[in-house]
Amino acid sequence: MEYLIDYGYIGVFLASFLAATILPFSSEVILAGVLLSGGDYWACMVAATIGNVLGGMTCYWLGRIGKVEWIQKYLKINISKLLKVQHWINNKGAWVSVLTFLPVVGDLIAVALGFLRTNGWSVLFYMFVGKAVRYFIWMELVYRVGNAVI
């Protein structure tokens, strides 16, 4: 993952995008590495949030397409788990996409919202809010701990 840190904001964007889709790793590690090596706070925030939202919306659109084979093949999602999440989400609305920042279930939520044909613009808005707040909290922690150590 070190090579992604070397790419700076592009590395943060790529790590955030991939972490929200197919790869089981934490974009926070790359984000912290770029921040602690002198990266600009707001540039990191924008790159991480946009990358992660685009990754989450990719999951949403795969769900919206409704091709179970693609979801199993590309996202490695267990369909029975997806159906459980879909049942939980039903009748709750797009605001649930705020929770797409959560590890493991976040991808399931995004795909289930797509399956349920939830309004894409609403999903995008709430997903953006949830992921931006998550990265803001993470970056604040990195700065506070980084400054305390230095």
mmCIF file of C-alpha atoms in Angstrom:
data_model
loop_
_atom_site.group_PDB
_atom_site.id
_atom_site.type_symbol
_atom_site.label_atom_id
_atom_site.label_comp_id
_atom_site.label_asym_id
_atom_site.label_seq_id
_atom_site.Cartn_x
_atom_site.Cartn_y
_atom_site.Cartn_z
ATOM 1 C CA MET A 1 0.000 0.000 0.000
ATOM 2 C CA GLU A 2 2.993 2.273 0.368
ATOM 3 C CA TYR A 3 3.055 2.954 -3.365
ATOM 4 C CA LEU A 4 -0.410 4.533 -3.107
ATOM 5 C CA ILE A 5 0.923 6.980 -0.513
ATOM 6 C CA ASP A 6 3.635 7.955 -3.010
ATOM 7 C CA TYR A 7 0.905 8.961 -5.482
ATOM 8 C CA GLY A 8 -0.491 11.511 -3.014
ATOM 9 C CA TYR A 9 -4.024 12.665 -3.688
ATOM 10 C CA ILE A 10 -4.441 10.303 -6.641
ATOM 11 C CA GLY A 11 -3.419 7.449 -4.332
ATOM 12 C CA VAL A 12 -5.980 8.615 -1.744
ATOM 13 C CA PHE A 13 -8.662 8.767 -4.443
ATOM 14 C CA LEU A 14 -7.830 5.303 -5.811
ATOM 15 C CA ALA A 15 -7.593 3.715 -2.356
ATOM 16 C CA SER A 16 -10.904 5.268 -1.327
ATOM 17 C CA PHE A 17 -12.621 4.180 -4.529
ATOM 18 C CA LEU A 18 -11.344 0.613 -4.350
ATOM 19 C CA ALA A 19 -12.051 0.298 -0.615
ATOM 20 C CA ALA A 20 -15.708 1.097 -1.335
ATOM 21 C CA THR A 21 -15.956 -1.530 -4.047
ATOM 22 C CA ILE A 22 -13.887 -4.670 -4.419
ATOM 23 C CA LEU A 23 -10.754 -4.632 -2.301
ATOM 24 C CA PRO A 24 -10.816 -5.439 1.410
ATOM 25 C CA PHE A 25 -8.407 -2.812 2.676
ATOM 26 C CA SER A 26 -8.652 0.434 4.537
ATOM 27 C CA SER A 27 -8.358 3.697 2.654
ATOM 28 C CA GLU A 28 -7.755 5.376 6.009
ATOM 29 C CA VAL A 29 -4.192 4.030 6.089
ATOM 30 C CA ILE A 30 -3.370 5.700 2.768
ATOM 31 C CA LEU A 31 -5.163 8.887 3.813
ATOM 32 C CA ALA A 32 -3.217 9.039 7.083
ATOM 33 C CA GLY A 33 0.052 8.399 5.251
ATOM 34 C CA VAL A 34 -0.537 11.246 2.804
ATOM 35 C CA LEU A 35 -1.691 13.600 5.568
ATOM 36 C CA LEU A 36 1.275 12.843 7.810
ATOM 37 C CA SER A 37 3.697 13.263 4.913
ATOM 38 C CA GLY A 38 2.509 16.840 4.416
ATOM 39 C CA GLY A 39 -0.589 16.497 2.253
ATOM 40 C CA ASP A 40 -3.109 19.336 2.214
ATOM 41 C CA TYR A 41 -6.042 18.681 4.564
ATOM 42 C CA TRP A 42 -8.836 19.717 2.197
ATOM 43 C CA ALA A 43 -7.295 18.152 -0.905
ATOM 44 C CA CYS A 44 -7.112 14.851 0.986
ATOM 45 C CA MET A 45 -10.688 15.289 2.194
ATOM 46 C CA VAL A 46 -11.983 15.913 -1.325
ATOM 47 C CA ALA A 47 -9.993 13.058 -2.897
ATOM 48 C CA ALA A 48 -11.019 10.549 -0.218
ATOM 49 C CA THR A 49 -14.689 11.517 -0.126
ATOM 50 C CA ILE A 50 -15.194 11.675 -3.884
ATOM 51 C CA GLY A 51 -13.305 8.411 -4.434
ATOM 52 C CA ASN A 52 -15.277 6.604 -1.745
ATOM 53 C CA VAL A 53 -18.625 7.990 -2.912
ATOM 54 C CA LEU A 54 -17.916 6.956 -6.507
ATOM 55 C CA GLY A 55 -16.996 3.476 -5.274
ATOM 56 C CA GLY A 56 -20.194 3.306 -3.230
ATOM 57 C CA MET A 57 -22.277 4.480 -6.166
ATOM 58 C CA THR A 58 -20.664 1.751 -8.284
ATOM 59 C CA CYS A 59 -22.075 -0.770 -5.805
ATOM 60 C CA TYR A 60 -25.429 1.023 -5.944
ATOM 61 C CA TRP A 61 -25.535 0.827 -9.756
ATOM 62 C CA LEU A 62 -24.556 -2.830 -9.783
ATOM 63 C CA GLY A 63 -27.494 -3.444 -7.478
ATOM 64 C CA ARG A 64 -29.743 -1.308 -9.637
ATOM 65 C CA ILE A 65 -28.806 -3.320 -12.712
ATOM 66 C CA GLY A 66 -29.914 -6.332 -10.720
ATOM 67 C CA LYS A 67 -27.503 -8.880 -12.167
ATOM 68 C CA VAL A 68 -26.990 -11.266 -9.262
ATOM 69 C CA GLU A 69 -24.139 -12.998 -11.081
ATOM 70 C CA TRP A 70 -22.203 -9.700 -11.321
ATOM 71 C CA ILE A 71 -22.772 -8.903 -7.665
ATOM 72 C CA GLN A 72 -21.487 -12.315 -6.623
ATOM 73 C CA LYS A 73 -18.574 -12.253 -9.093
ATOM 74 C CA TYR A 74 -17.292 -8.678 -8.755
ATOM 75 C CA LEU A 75 -18.339 -7.690 -5.254
ATOM 76 C CA LYS A 76 -18.102 -11.125 -3.634
ATOM 77 C CA ILE A 77 -21.386 -10.479 -1.805
ATOM 78 C CA ASN A 78 -23.386 -13.348 -0.372
ATOM 79 C CA ILE A 79 -26.887 -13.000 -1.815
ATOM 80 C CA SER A 80 -28.629 -14.243 1.350
ATOM 81 C CA LYS A 81 -26.877 -11.494 3.354
ATOM 82 C CA LEU A 82 -27.879 -8.984 0.706
ATOM 83 C CA LEU A 83 -31.516 -10.050 0.988
ATOM 84 C CA LYS A 84 -31.409 -9.638 4.787
ATOM 85 C CA VAL A 85 -30.025 -6.118 4.451
ATOM 86 C CA GLN A 86 -32.556 -5.368 1.726
ATOM 87 C CA HIS A 87 -35.390 -6.485 4.018
ATOM 88 C CA TRP A 88 -34.032 -4.249 6.815
ATOM 89 C CA ILE A 89 -33.735 -1.244 4.468
ATOM 90 C CA ASN A 90 -37.180 -1.663 2.917
ATOM 91 C CA ASN A 91 -39.434 1.320 3.781
ATOM 92 C CA LYS A 92 -36.616 3.238 5.491
ATOM 93 C CA GLY A 93 -35.705 5.415 2.511
ATOM 94 C CA ALA A 94 -32.514 6.779 1.029
ATOM 95 C CA TRP A 95 -31.264 8.224 4.335
ATOM 96 C CA VAL A 96 -29.960 4.722 5.134
ATOM 97 C CA SER A 97 -27.182 5.365 2.609
ATOM 98 C CA VAL A 98 -25.531 7.542 5.287
ATOM 99 C CA LEU A 99 -24.466 4.182 6.755
ATOM 100 C CA THR A 100 -22.569 3.056 3.649
ATOM 101 C CA PHE A 101 -19.352 4.152 5.359
ATOM 102 C CA LEU A 102 -19.609 1.154 7.693
ATOM 103 C CA PRO A 103 -17.181 -1.716 7.093
ATOM 104 C CA VAL A 104 -18.648 -4.890 5.570
ATOM 105 C CA VAL A 105 -22.335 -3.868 5.616
ATOM 106 C CA GLY A 106 -21.756 -0.574 3.788
ATOM 107 C CA ASP A 107 -21.343 -2.338 0.454
ATOM 108 C CA LEU A 108 -24.417 -4.453 1.159
ATOM 109 C CA ILE A 109 -26.441 -1.336 1.934
ATOM 110 C CA ALA A 110 -25.386 0.344 -1.314
ATOM 111 C CA VAL A 111 -26.198 -2.715 -3.423
ATOM 112 C CA ALA A 112 -29.518 -3.257 -1.624
ATOM 113 C CA LEU A 113 -30.510 0.376 -2.217
ATOM 114 C CA GLY A 114 -29.845 -0.196 -5.903
ATOM 115 C CA PHE A 115 -31.917 -3.395 -5.908
ATOM 116 C CA LEU A 116 -34.750 -1.494 -4.257
ATOM 117 C CA ARG A 117 -34.521 1.201 -6.946
ATOM 118 C CA THR A 118 -34.100 3.914 -4.326
ATOM 119 C CA ASN A 119 -33.756 7.386 -5.841
ATOM 120 C CA GLY A 120 -30.132 7.666 -7.007
ATOM 121 C CA TRP A 121 -29.804 11.389 -6.279
ATOM 122 C CA SER A 122 -30.997 10.918 -2.710
ATOM 123 C CA VAL A 123 -28.646 7.977 -2.239
ATOM 124 C CA LEU A 124 -25.779 10.076 -3.617
ATOM 125 C CA PHE A 125 -26.553 12.944 -1.234
ATOM 126 C CA TYR A 126 -26.845 10.846 1.925
ATOM 127 C CA MET A 127 -23.899 8.660 0.960
ATOM 128 C CA PHE A 128 -21.779 11.772 0.439
ATOM 129 C CA VAL A 129 -22.761 13.114 3.872
ATOM 130 C CA GLY A 130 -21.964 9.843 5.657
ATOM 131 C CA LYS A 131 -18.625 9.303 3.955
ATOM 132 C CA ALA A 132 -17.550 12.955 4.319
ATOM 133 C CA VAL A 133 -18.302 12.926 8.059
ATOM 134 C CA ARG A 134 -16.369 9.678 8.454
ATOM 135 C CA TYR A 135 -13.292 11.054 6.686
ATOM 136 C CA PHE A 136 -13.517 14.342 8.579
ATOM 137 C CA ILE A 137 -13.522 12.492 11.919
ATOM 138 C CA TRP A 138 -10.663 10.250 10.789
ATOM 139 C CA MET A 139 -8.562 13.173 9.577
ATOM 140 C CA GLU A 140 -9.116 15.070 12.822
ATOM 141 C CA LEU A 141 -7.946 12.020 14.769
ATOM 142 C CA VAL A 142 -4.873 11.685 12.554
ATOM 143 C CA TYR A 143 -3.988 15.352 13.072
ATOM 144 C CA ARG A 144 -4.513 15.276 16.830
ATOM 145 C CA VAL A 145 -2.544 12.061 17.335
ATOM 146 C CA GLY A 146 0.114 13.126 14.805
ATOM 147 C CA ASN A 147 0.605 16.482 16.536
ATOM 148 C CA ALA A 148 0.669 14.870 19.975
ATOM 149 C CA VAL A 149 3.419 12.490 18.891
ATOM 150 C CA ILE A 150 5.509 15.196 17.240
#
